[in-house]
């Protein structure tokens, strides 16, 4: 049996390339997670377990070797003129070596070599001890129930299907993990950006406070203008702490997914918000077609239908009566210690005489059996038929669910692109408005409250732009995960059993 190889091949980047930089890219985070995440490693071992299941089913057709040794004594009281004593003592020794095998057609064979030694004190025995060797070949071939390759390899076929499903389960978990890493990375990026704008808001408040303090010292504004700026600065410093807390939590969540105690990350690193590229997202029709073809859960459901069909064929066969063709062919030889007999010789002589066919035997026959009501087989068939229908319904339900997820993700992505454009315009307008109001304040035409209001509007607009950008990436992540292609998007190739990847 060939051992199946399943692996995630990272084509575009290395897990060690970030060691010289303080920025951990999304691709590097994905590489770390796919290499070290324990949940994914657990899922990978499911494939090895399934591979072991195949080996176990193939083992049903292994050759079985048997060896037996035994000695016995029998003391039998008798009253006969040909017995030297009133007690007949027989010592017997035996040895047996046999090879048996079950074939995929259902044929059962057994080849056995038996040697016996008999030592008795009966006067009628011309050989004492006597050695006898038997060579016997037995056949049993089912003709109805349990006949045929498909029937006798049912468990093996199902085990192979289970292996394919385990491999797809591993791929599905890898896709889920990649999506989790992407989303958590974007959470960290968003928190980092929000923290940066929280610092900007604090600095703007500090700049305004310094200006107001100078004007107050010059007697140009009342103290309330200074206190208002000072209060704004304190509130924004509090917001900085809350944002830093959010950033720390997001960082810890990302580390939980990618590090797992194995990766060696630098002491200080940061996430980086990627620029929105010109990557063209698939249209809805192509997204649906791709998802229905490539989603691992749908492929697993289709394999389950195949498995149920195999089980149904087997259950149908089990309703038949049993009719077996039986045959046996044997030869035997005799030797021993005696007076003036052609059977003189040791045990080896009896073996050679068996090959010379001192004696032979054969048997051929048919054996028929059937449960009169056969309720067990009928019940098993009904159960298999119900499971077959269930597998079809589960596939259809999974397809409908997949279509819904893809449609929803595609709609969110389309709206997210429009939202991102609006957020950019809003941030630009907020910056322009704040610049104008700042100039008005310098000219004495505005006040602290209005400037603080426009500062808040700018920071809010920048944060909303970051949120729109990260939400756009989240929508892309959700769409490609729903299509079952989010690993391919980052040039990560899965080597799966159903694609014929073997060593």
Coordinates of C-alpha atoms in Angstrom, one line a residue:
X1 CA 0.0 0.0 0.0
X2 CA 1.2 3.5 -0.9
X3 CA 1.3 5.9 1.9
X4 CA -0.6 9.1 1.2
X5 CA 1.3 12.5 1.4
X6 CA -0.6 15.6 2.4
X7 CA 1.1 18.9 2.9
X8 CA 0.7 22.6 2.6
X9 CA 3.4 23.9 0.2
X10 CA 4.3 27.5 0.7
X11 CA 5.4 28.7 -2.7
X12 CA 5.8 32.4 -2.3
X13 CA 7.5 33.2 1.0
X14 CA 9.6 31.9 3.9
X15 CA 8.8 31.8 7.6
X16 CA 12.3 33.0 8.4
X17 CA 12.4 36.1 6.3
X18 CA 10.9 38.4 8.9
X19 CA 13.7 37.8 11.4
X20 CA 15.6 40.8 10.2
X21 CA 12.6 43.2 10.3
X22 CA 10.2 44.4 12.9
X23 CA 7.2 44.1 10.6
X24 CA 5.4 40.8 10.5
X25 CA 3.5 40.6 7.2
X26 CA 0.2 38.8 6.7
X27 CA 1.9 36.2 4.5
X28 CA 4.5 35.5 7.2
X29 CA 1.8 35.2 9.8
X30 CA 0.0 32.7 7.6
X31 CA 3.2 30.7 7.1
X32 CA 3.8 30.6 10.9
X33 CA 0.2 29.5 11.6
X34 CA 0.2 26.8 9.0
X35 CA 3.5 25.5 10.3
X36 CA 3.0 25.6 14.1
X37 CA -0.7 25.7 14.9
X38 CA -1.5 22.6 17.0
X39 CA -5.2 22.4 15.9
X40 CA -3.9 22.0 12.3
X41 CA -1.3 19.4 13.3
X42 CA -4.1 17.5 15.1
X43 CA -6.1 17.6 11.9
X44 CA -3.1 16.4 9.9
X45 CA -2.9 13.3 12.1
X46 CA -6.5 12.4 11.2
X47 CA -5.1 11.7 7.7
X48 CA -2.5 9.4 9.1
X49 CA -5.1 7.6 11.2
X50 CA -7.2 7.2 8.0
X51 CA -4.2 5.8 6.2
X52 CA -3.8 3.3 9.0
X53 CA -7.4 2.4 8.6
X54 CA -6.7 1.5 4.9
X55 CA -3.7 -0.6 6.0
X56 CA -5.9 -2.4 8.5
X57 CA -8.6 -3.2 5.9
X58 CA -5.9 -4.4 3.4
X59 CA -4.6 -6.7 6.2
X60 CA -7.8 -8.7 6.0
X61 CA -6.3 -10.2 2.8
X62 CA -2.9 -11.0 4.3
X63 CA -1.6 -14.6 4.3
X64 CA -2.0 -16.2 7.8
X65 CA 0.7 -18.6 8.9
X66 CA -0.2 -21.2 11.6
X67 CA 2.0 -23.6 13.5
X68 CA 0.8 -26.2 16.0
X69 CA 2.5 -28.8 18.2
X70 CA 1.0 -31.3 20.6
X71 CA 1.5 -34.5 22.5
X72 CA -1.0 -36.9 24.1
X73 CA -1.3 -40.2 25.9
X74 CA -4.3 -42.5 25.9
X75 CA -4.6 -45.5 28.3
X76 CA -7.5 -47.8 27.3
X77 CA -8.5 -51.0 29.2
X78 CA -9.2 -53.9 26.8
X79 CA -9.8 -57.7 26.9
X80 CA -8.4 -59.0 23.7
X81 CA -6.1 -61.9 22.6
X82 CA -4.1 -59.6 20.4
X83 CA -3.2 -57.2 23.2
X84 CA -0.2 -58.2 25.4
X85 CA -1.7 -56.6 28.4
X86 CA -5.1 -55.6 29.7
X87 CA -4.3 -51.9 29.0
X88 CA -3.5 -50.3 25.6
X89 CA -1.3 -47.3 25.9
X90 CA -1.0 -45.0 22.9
X91 CA 1.4 -42.1 22.8
X92 CA 0.8 -39.6 20.0
X93 CA 2.6 -36.5 18.9
X94 CA 1.5 -34.1 16.2
X95 CA 2.8 -31.1 14.4
X96 CA 0.9 -28.8 11.9
X97 CA 2.0 -26.0 9.7
X98 CA -0.6 -24.1 7.6
X99 CA -1.0 -21.1 5.4
X100 CA -4.4 -19.6 4.8
X101 CA -5.6 -16.6 2.8
X102 CA -8.8 -14.9 1.9
X103 CA -8.9 -13.4 -1.6
X104 CA -10.9 -10.3 -2.7
X105 CA -13.3 -12.5 -4.7
X106 CA -14.3 -14.1 -1.4
X107 CA -12.3 -17.3 -2.0
X108 CA -10.9 -18.8 1.2
X109 CA -8.0 -21.2 1.0
X110 CA -6.0 -23.2 3.5
X111 CA -2.9 -25.3 2.8
X112 CA -1.8 -27.5 5.7
X113 CA 1.0 -30.0 6.3
X114 CA 0.3 -32.3 9.2
X115 CA 2.7 -34.9 10.8
X116 CA 1.7 -37.5 13.3
X117 CA 3.5 -40.0 15.4
X118 CA 1.7 -43.0 17.0
X119 CA 3.3 -45.4 19.5
X120 CA 1.0 -48.2 20.8
X121 CA 1.5 -51.6 22.4
X122 CA -1.1 -53.4 20.3
X123 CA 0.2 -56.6 18.8
X124 CA -1.8 -56.0 15.6
X125 CA 0.2 -52.9 14.7
X126 CA 2.9 -53.7 12.3
X127 CA 4.5 -50.3 12.7
X128 CA 5.5 -49.1 16.2
X129 CA 5.9 -46.2 16.2
X130 CA 4.1 -45.2 13.0
X131 CA 4.6 -41.9 11.3
X132 CA 1.9 -40.3 9.0
X133 CA 2.1 -37.1 6.9
X134 CA -0.9 -35.3 5.4
X135 CA -0.8 -32.5 2.9
X136 CA -4.3 -30.9 2.5
X137 CA -5.6 -28.0 0.4
X138 CA -9.1 -26.7 1.2
X139 CA -11.1 -24.2 -0.9
X140 CA -14.4 -22.4 -0.1
X141 CA -15.8 -20.0 -2.7
X142 CA -19.1 -18.1 -2.1
X143 CA -21.4 -18.1 -5.1
X144 CA -24.2 -15.8 -3.9
X145 CA -23.7 -13.9 -0.6
X146 CA -20.2 -12.5 -0.1
X147 CA -19.2 -13.2 -3.7
X148 CA -17.2 -10.7 -5.8
X149 CA -14.5 -8.1 -5.5
X150 CA -16.8 -5.2 -4.8
X151 CA -18.5 -7.0 -2.0
X152 CA -15.4 -8.3 -0.2
X153 CA -13.6 -4.9 -0.5
X154 CA -16.5 -2.8 0.8
X155 CA -14.7 -1.9 4.0
X156 CA -11.5 -1.2 2.1
X157 CA -13.3 1.1 -0.4
X158 CA -15.0 3.0 2.4
X159 CA -11.7 3.3 4.3
X160 CA -10.2 4.9 1.2
X161 CA -13.1 7.3 1.0
X162 CA -12.7 8.1 4.6
X163 CA -9.0 8.9 3.9
X164 CA -10.0 11.3 1.2
X165 CA -12.5 12.9 3.6
X166 CA -9.8 13.2 6.3
X167 CA -7.5 14.9 3.8
X168 CA -10.3 17.3 2.8
X169 CA -11.0 17.9 6.5
X170 CA -7.4 18.9 6.9
X171 CA -7.6 21.2 4.0
X172 CA -10.8 22.7 5.4
X173 CA -9.2 23.3 8.8
X174 CA -6.2 24.9 7.0
X175 CA -8.5 27.3 5.1
X176 CA -10.4 28.1 8.3
X177 CA -7.1 28.8 10.2
X178 CA -5.8 31.0 7.3
X179 CA -9.1 33.0 7.5
X180 CA -8.8 33.3 11.3
X181 CA -5.3 34.5 11.0
X182 CA -6.2 37.0 8.3
X183 CA -9.1 38.4 10.3
X184 CA -7.2 38.6 13.5
X185 CA -4.3 40.2 11.7
X186 CA -6.7 42.8 10.3
X187 CA -8.0 43.3 13.8
X188 CA -4.5 44.0 15.0
X189 CA -3.8 46.3 12.1
X190 CA -7.0 48.3 12.7
X191 CA -6.2 48.5 16.4
X192 CA -2.6 49.8 15.5
X193 CA -4.0 52.4 13.2
X194 CA -6.6 53.5 15.7
X195 CA -3.9 53.8 18.3
X196 CA -1.9 55.9 15.9
X197 CA -4.8 58.3 15.3
X198 CA -5.5 58.3 19.1
X199 CA -1.9 59.7 19.5
X200 CA -2.6 62.2 16.7
X201 CA -5.8 63.3 18.5
X202 CA -3.8 63.7 21.8
X203 CA -1.1 65.7 20.0
X204 CA -3.6 68.0 18.3
X205 CA -5.2 68.6 21.7
X206 CA -1.7 69.3 23.2
X207 CA -0.9 71.7 20.3
X208 CA -4.2 73.5 20.9
X209 CA -3.6 73.7 24.6
X210 CA -0.1 75.2 24.1
X211 CA -1.5 77.8 21.8
X212 CA -4.4 78.7 24.2
X213 CA -1.9 78.9 27.0
X214 CA 0.2 81.5 25.2
X215 CA -2.9 83.5 24.2
X216 CA -4.2 83.3 27.9
X217 CA -0.8 84.5 29.1
X218 CA -1.1 87.4 26.7
X219 CA -4.6 88.2 28.0
X220 CA -6.3 87.4 24.6
X221 CA -8.6 84.6 25.7
X222 CA -10.3 83.6 29.0
X223 CA -9.1 80.7 31.1
X224 CA -12.1 78.6 30.1
X225 CA -10.5 78.2 26.6
X226 CA -7.4 76.8 28.3
X227 CA -9.4 74.4 30.5
X228 CA -11.4 73.2 27.6
X229 CA -8.3 72.2 25.7
X230 CA -6.8 70.7 28.8
X231 CA -10.0 68.6 29.4
X232 CA -10.0 67.5 25.7
X233 CA -6.3 66.3 26.1
X234 CA -7.1 64.3 29.2
X235 CA -10.1 62.6 27.5
X236 CA -8.0 61.7 24.5
X237 CA -5.2 60.3 26.6
X238 CA -7.8 58.0 28.2
X239 CA -8.9 56.9 24.7
X240 CA -5.3 56.2 23.9
X241 CA -5.1 53.7 26.8
X242 CA -8.3 52.0 25.7
X243 CA -7.1 51.7 22.2
X244 CA -3.7 50.4 23.4
X245 CA -5.6 47.7 25.4
X246 CA -7.5 46.7 22.3
X247 CA -4.3 46.5 20.4
X248 CA -2.7 44.3 23.0
X249 CA -5.7 41.9 23.0
X250 CA -5.6 41.6 19.2
X251 CA -1.8 40.9 19.3
X252 CA -2.3 38.2 21.9
X253 CA -5.1 36.6 19.8
X254 CA -2.8 36.6 16.7
X255 CA 0.1 35.0 18.7
X256 CA -2.3 32.3 19.9
X257 CA -3.0 31.3 16.3
X258 CA 0.6 31.6 14.8
X259 CA 3.2 31.0 17.5
X260 CA 2.0 28.0 19.6
X261 CA 5.2 28.1 21.5
X262 CA 7.3 27.0 18.5
X263 CA 7.9 30.1 16.4
X264 CA 10.8 32.5 17.3
X265 CA 9.4 36.0 16.8
X266 CA 11.4 39.1 17.4
X267 CA 10.8 40.9 20.7
X268 CA 9.3 43.9 19.0
X269 CA 7.3 43.6 15.8
X270 CA 4.2 45.2 14.3
X271 CA 1.5 44.4 11.7
X272 CA 1.3 46.4 8.5
X273 CA -1.9 47.4 6.7
X274 CA -1.5 46.4 3.1
X275 CA -2.4 48.8 0.4
X276 CA -5.6 48.0 -1.5
X277 CA -4.5 46.5 -4.8
X278 CA -6.1 46.3 -8.2
X279 CA -6.8 42.6 -7.6
X280 CA -10.1 42.0 -9.4
X281 CA -12.5 39.9 -7.4
X282 CA -14.4 37.2 -9.2
X283 CA -17.9 37.9 -10.4
X284 CA -20.8 36.2 -8.7
X285 CA -21.3 33.5 -11.3
X286 CA -17.7 32.5 -11.3
X287 CA -17.5 32.7 -7.5
X288 CA -20.5 30.3 -7.2
X289 CA -19.1 27.9 -9.7
X290 CA -15.7 27.9 -8.1
X291 CA -17.2 27.5 -4.6
X292 CA -19.4 24.6 -5.5
X293 CA -16.4 22.8 -7.1
X294 CA -13.6 23.5 -4.6
X295 CA -15.1 23.9 -1.2
X296 CA -13.7 21.0 0.9
X297 CA -17.0 20.5 2.8
X298 CA -18.9 19.9 -0.4
X299 CA -16.2 17.5 -1.7
X300 CA -16.5 15.6 1.6
X301 CA -20.3 15.5 1.2
X302 CA -19.9 14.1 -2.3
X303 CA -17.5 11.4 -1.1
X304 CA -20.0 10.5 1.6
X305 CA -22.5 9.8 -1.1
X306 CA -20.0 7.5 -2.7
X307 CA -19.4 5.8 0.6
X308 CA -23.1 5.3 1.2
X309 CA -23.6 3.8 -2.3
X310 CA -20.8 1.3 -1.6
X311 CA -22.4 0.3 1.7
X312 CA -25.8 0.0 0.0
X313 CA -24.5 -2.4 -2.6
X314 CA -23.0 -4.5 0.2
X315 CA -26.2 -4.5 2.2
X316 CA -28.1 -5.6 -0.9
X317 CA -25.8 -8.5 -1.3
X318 CA -26.2 -9.6 2.3
X319 CA -29.9 -10.3 1.7
X320 CA -29.0 -13.2 -0.6
X321 CA -28.9 -16.8 0.6
X322 CA -25.5 -18.3 1.2
X323 CA -24.3 -20.8 -1.4
X324 CA -20.7 -22.0 -1.0
X325 CA -18.6 -24.2 -3.3
X326 CA -16.4 -26.4 -1.1
X327 CA -13.4 -28.5 -2.2
X328 CA -10.6 -30.3 -0.6
X329 CA -7.7 -32.3 -2.0
X330 CA -5.2 -34.3 0.2
X331 CA -2.4 -36.7 -0.1
X332 CA -0.8 -38.8 2.8
X333 CA 2.1 -41.0 3.4
X334 CA 3.0 -43.6 6.0
X335 CA 6.3 -44.9 7.6
X336 CA 7.6 -46.3 10.9
X337 CA 9.5 -49.0 12.7
X338 CA 8.4 -52.5 11.7
X339 CA 9.4 -56.0 10.5
X340 CA 9.6 -56.7 6.8
X341 CA 7.2 -54.0 5.6
X342 CA 7.6 -51.5 2.8
X343 CA 6.5 -48.7 5.1
X344 CA 9.8 -49.0 7.2
X345 CA 11.5 -45.6 7.8
X346 CA 11.5 -42.5 9.8
X347 CA 9.1 -39.5 9.6
X348 CA 11.0 -38.0 6.6
X349 CA 10.1 -41.2 4.8
X350 CA 6.4 -40.7 5.4
X351 CA 6.7 -37.2 4.0
X352 CA 8.3 -38.4 0.8
X353 CA 5.7 -41.2 0.5
X354 CA 3.0 -38.5 0.8
X355 CA 4.5 -36.7 -2.2
X356 CA 4.6 -40.1 -4.0
X357 CA 0.8 -40.3 -3.2
X358 CA 0.7 -43.4 -1.0
X359 CA -2.8 -42.4 -0.5
X360 CA -5.0 -39.5 -1.5
X361 CA -8.4 -38.0 -0.9
X362 CA -10.7 -35.4 -2.4
X363 CA -14.0 -33.8 -1.7
X364 CA -16.3 -31.4 -3.6
X365 CA -19.7 -30.1 -2.6
X366 CA -22.1 -27.3 -2.2
X367 CA -23.4 -25.9 1.0
X368 CA -26.6 -23.8 1.1
X369 CA -27.9 -21.8 4.1
X370 CA -30.4 -19.0 4.6
X371 CA -32.1 -17.4 7.6
X372 CA -35.8 -18.2 7.1
X373 CA -37.0 -14.7 7.8
X374 CA -33.7 -12.9 7.1
X375 CA -34.7 -9.9 9.2
X376 CA -31.2 -8.8 10.1
X377 CA -30.1 -8.5 6.5
X378 CA -33.3 -6.7 5.5
X379 CA -33.0 -4.3 8.4
X380 CA -29.4 -3.5 7.5
X381 CA -30.4 -2.8 3.9
X382 CA -33.2 -0.5 4.9
X383 CA -30.8 1.4 7.2
X384 CA -28.2 1.6 4.4
X385 CA -30.8 2.9 2.0
X386 CA -31.9 5.6 4.5
X387 CA -28.3 6.7 5.0
X388 CA -27.8 6.9 1.3
X389 CA -30.8 9.3 1.0
X390 CA -29.6 11.3 4.0
X391 CA -26.2 11.8 2.3
X392 CA -27.9 13.2 -0.8
X393 CA -30.0 15.6 1.3
X394 CA -26.9 16.7 3.3
X395 CA -25.1 17.5 0.1
X396 CA -27.9 19.6 -1.2
X397 CA -28.3 21.4 2.1
X398 CA -24.6 22.1 2.2
X399 CA -24.7 23.4 -1.4
X400 CA -27.5 25.8 -0.6
X401 CA -25.7 27.0 2.5
X402 CA -22.5 27.5 0.5
X403 CA -24.4 29.5 -2.2
X404 CA -25.9 31.7 0.5
X405 CA -22.5 32.4 2.1
X406 CA -20.9 33.2 -1.2
X407 CA -23.7 35.5 -2.3
X408 CA -23.6 37.3 1.0
X409 CA -19.8 37.7 1.0
X410 CA -19.8 38.9 -2.6
X411 CA -22.5 41.5 -1.8
X412 CA -20.5 42.7 1.2
X413 CA -17.4 43.0 -0.9
X414 CA -19.1 45.1 -3.6
X415 CA -20.6 47.4 -1.0
X416 CA -17.2 47.5 0.9
X417 CA -15.5 48.9 -2.2
X418 CA -18.0 51.7 -2.5
X419 CA -17.8 52.4 1.2
X420 CA -14.0 52.6 1.0
X421 CA -14.2 55.3 -1.7
X422 CA -16.7 57.3 0.4
X423 CA -14.6 57.0 3.6
X424 CA -11.5 58.3 1.7
X425 CA -13.5 61.4 0.5
X426 CA -14.9 61.9 4.0
X427 CA -11.4 61.9 5.5
X428 CA -10.1 64.3 2.9
X429 CA -13.0 66.7 3.6
X430 CA -12.5 66.4 7.3
X431 CA -8.8 67.3 6.9
X432 CA -9.6 70.3 4.7
X433 CA -12.3 71.5 7.2
X434 CA -9.9 71.3 10.2
X435 CA -7.2 73.2 8.3
X436 CA -9.7 76.0 7.5
X437 CA -11.0 76.1 11.1
X438 CA -7.4 76.2 12.5
X439 CA -6.6 79.2 10.3
X440 CA -9.8 80.9 11.5
X441 CA -8.7 80.2 15.1
X442 CA -5.3 81.8 14.4
X443 CA -7.1 84.8 12.9
X444 CA -9.4 85.0 16.0
X445 CA -12.5 84.0 14.1
X446 CA -13.1 80.7 15.8
X447 CA -12.9 79.2 19.3
X448 CA -11.5 76.1 21.1
X449 CA -14.8 74.2 21.0
X450 CA -15.2 74.4 17.2
X451 CA -11.5 73.4 16.6
X452 CA -11.9 70.5 19.0
X453 CA -15.0 69.4 17.3
X454 CA -13.3 69.4 13.9
X455 CA -10.3 67.6 15.3
X456 CA -12.6 64.9 16.6
X457 CA -14.3 64.8 13.2
X458 CA -10.9 64.3 11.5
X459 CA -9.8 61.5 13.8
X460 CA -13.2 59.8 13.5
X461 CA -13.0 60.1 9.7
X462 CA -9.5 58.6 9.6
X463 CA -10.6 55.8 11.9
X464 CA -13.6 55.1 9.7
X465 CA -11.3 55.1 6.6
X466 CA -9.1 52.5 8.3
X467 CA -12.2 50.5 9.3
X468 CA -13.5 50.7 5.7
X469 CA -10.2 49.4 4.4
X470 CA -9.9 46.6 6.9
X471 CA -13.5 45.6 6.4
X472 CA -12.9 45.5 2.6
X473 CA -10.0 43.1 3.3
X474 CA -12.3 41.1 5.6
X475 CA -14.9 40.9 2.9
X476 CA -12.2 39.5 0.5
X477 CA -11.1 37.0 3.1
X478 CA -14.7 35.9 3.7
X479 CA -15.4 35.5 -0.1
X480 CA -12.3 33.5 -0.9
X481 CA -12.8 31.3 2.2
X482 CA -16.4 30.7 1.1
X483 CA -15.1 29.8 -2.4
X484 CA -12.5 27.4 -0.9
X485 CA -9.6 29.3 -2.6
X486 CA -8.2 31.5 0.2
X487 CA -5.0 29.4 0.4
X488 CA -4.4 29.5 -3.4
X489 CA -4.8 33.3 -3.1
X490 CA -1.5 33.3 -1.2
X491 CA 0.2 30.7 -3.3
X492 CA -0.3 27.9 -0.8
X493 CA -0.8 24.6 -2.5
X494 CA -2.3 21.6 -0.8
X495 CA -1.1 18.1 -1.9
X496 CA -4.1 15.9 -1.4
X497 CA -4.7 12.1 -1.9
X498 CA -7.6 12.6 -4.3
X499 CA -5.2 14.5 -6.6
X500 CA -3.0 11.4 -6.8
X501 CA 0.0 12.8 -4.9
X502 CA 2.0 9.8 -3.7
X503 CA 5.7 9.3 -3.0

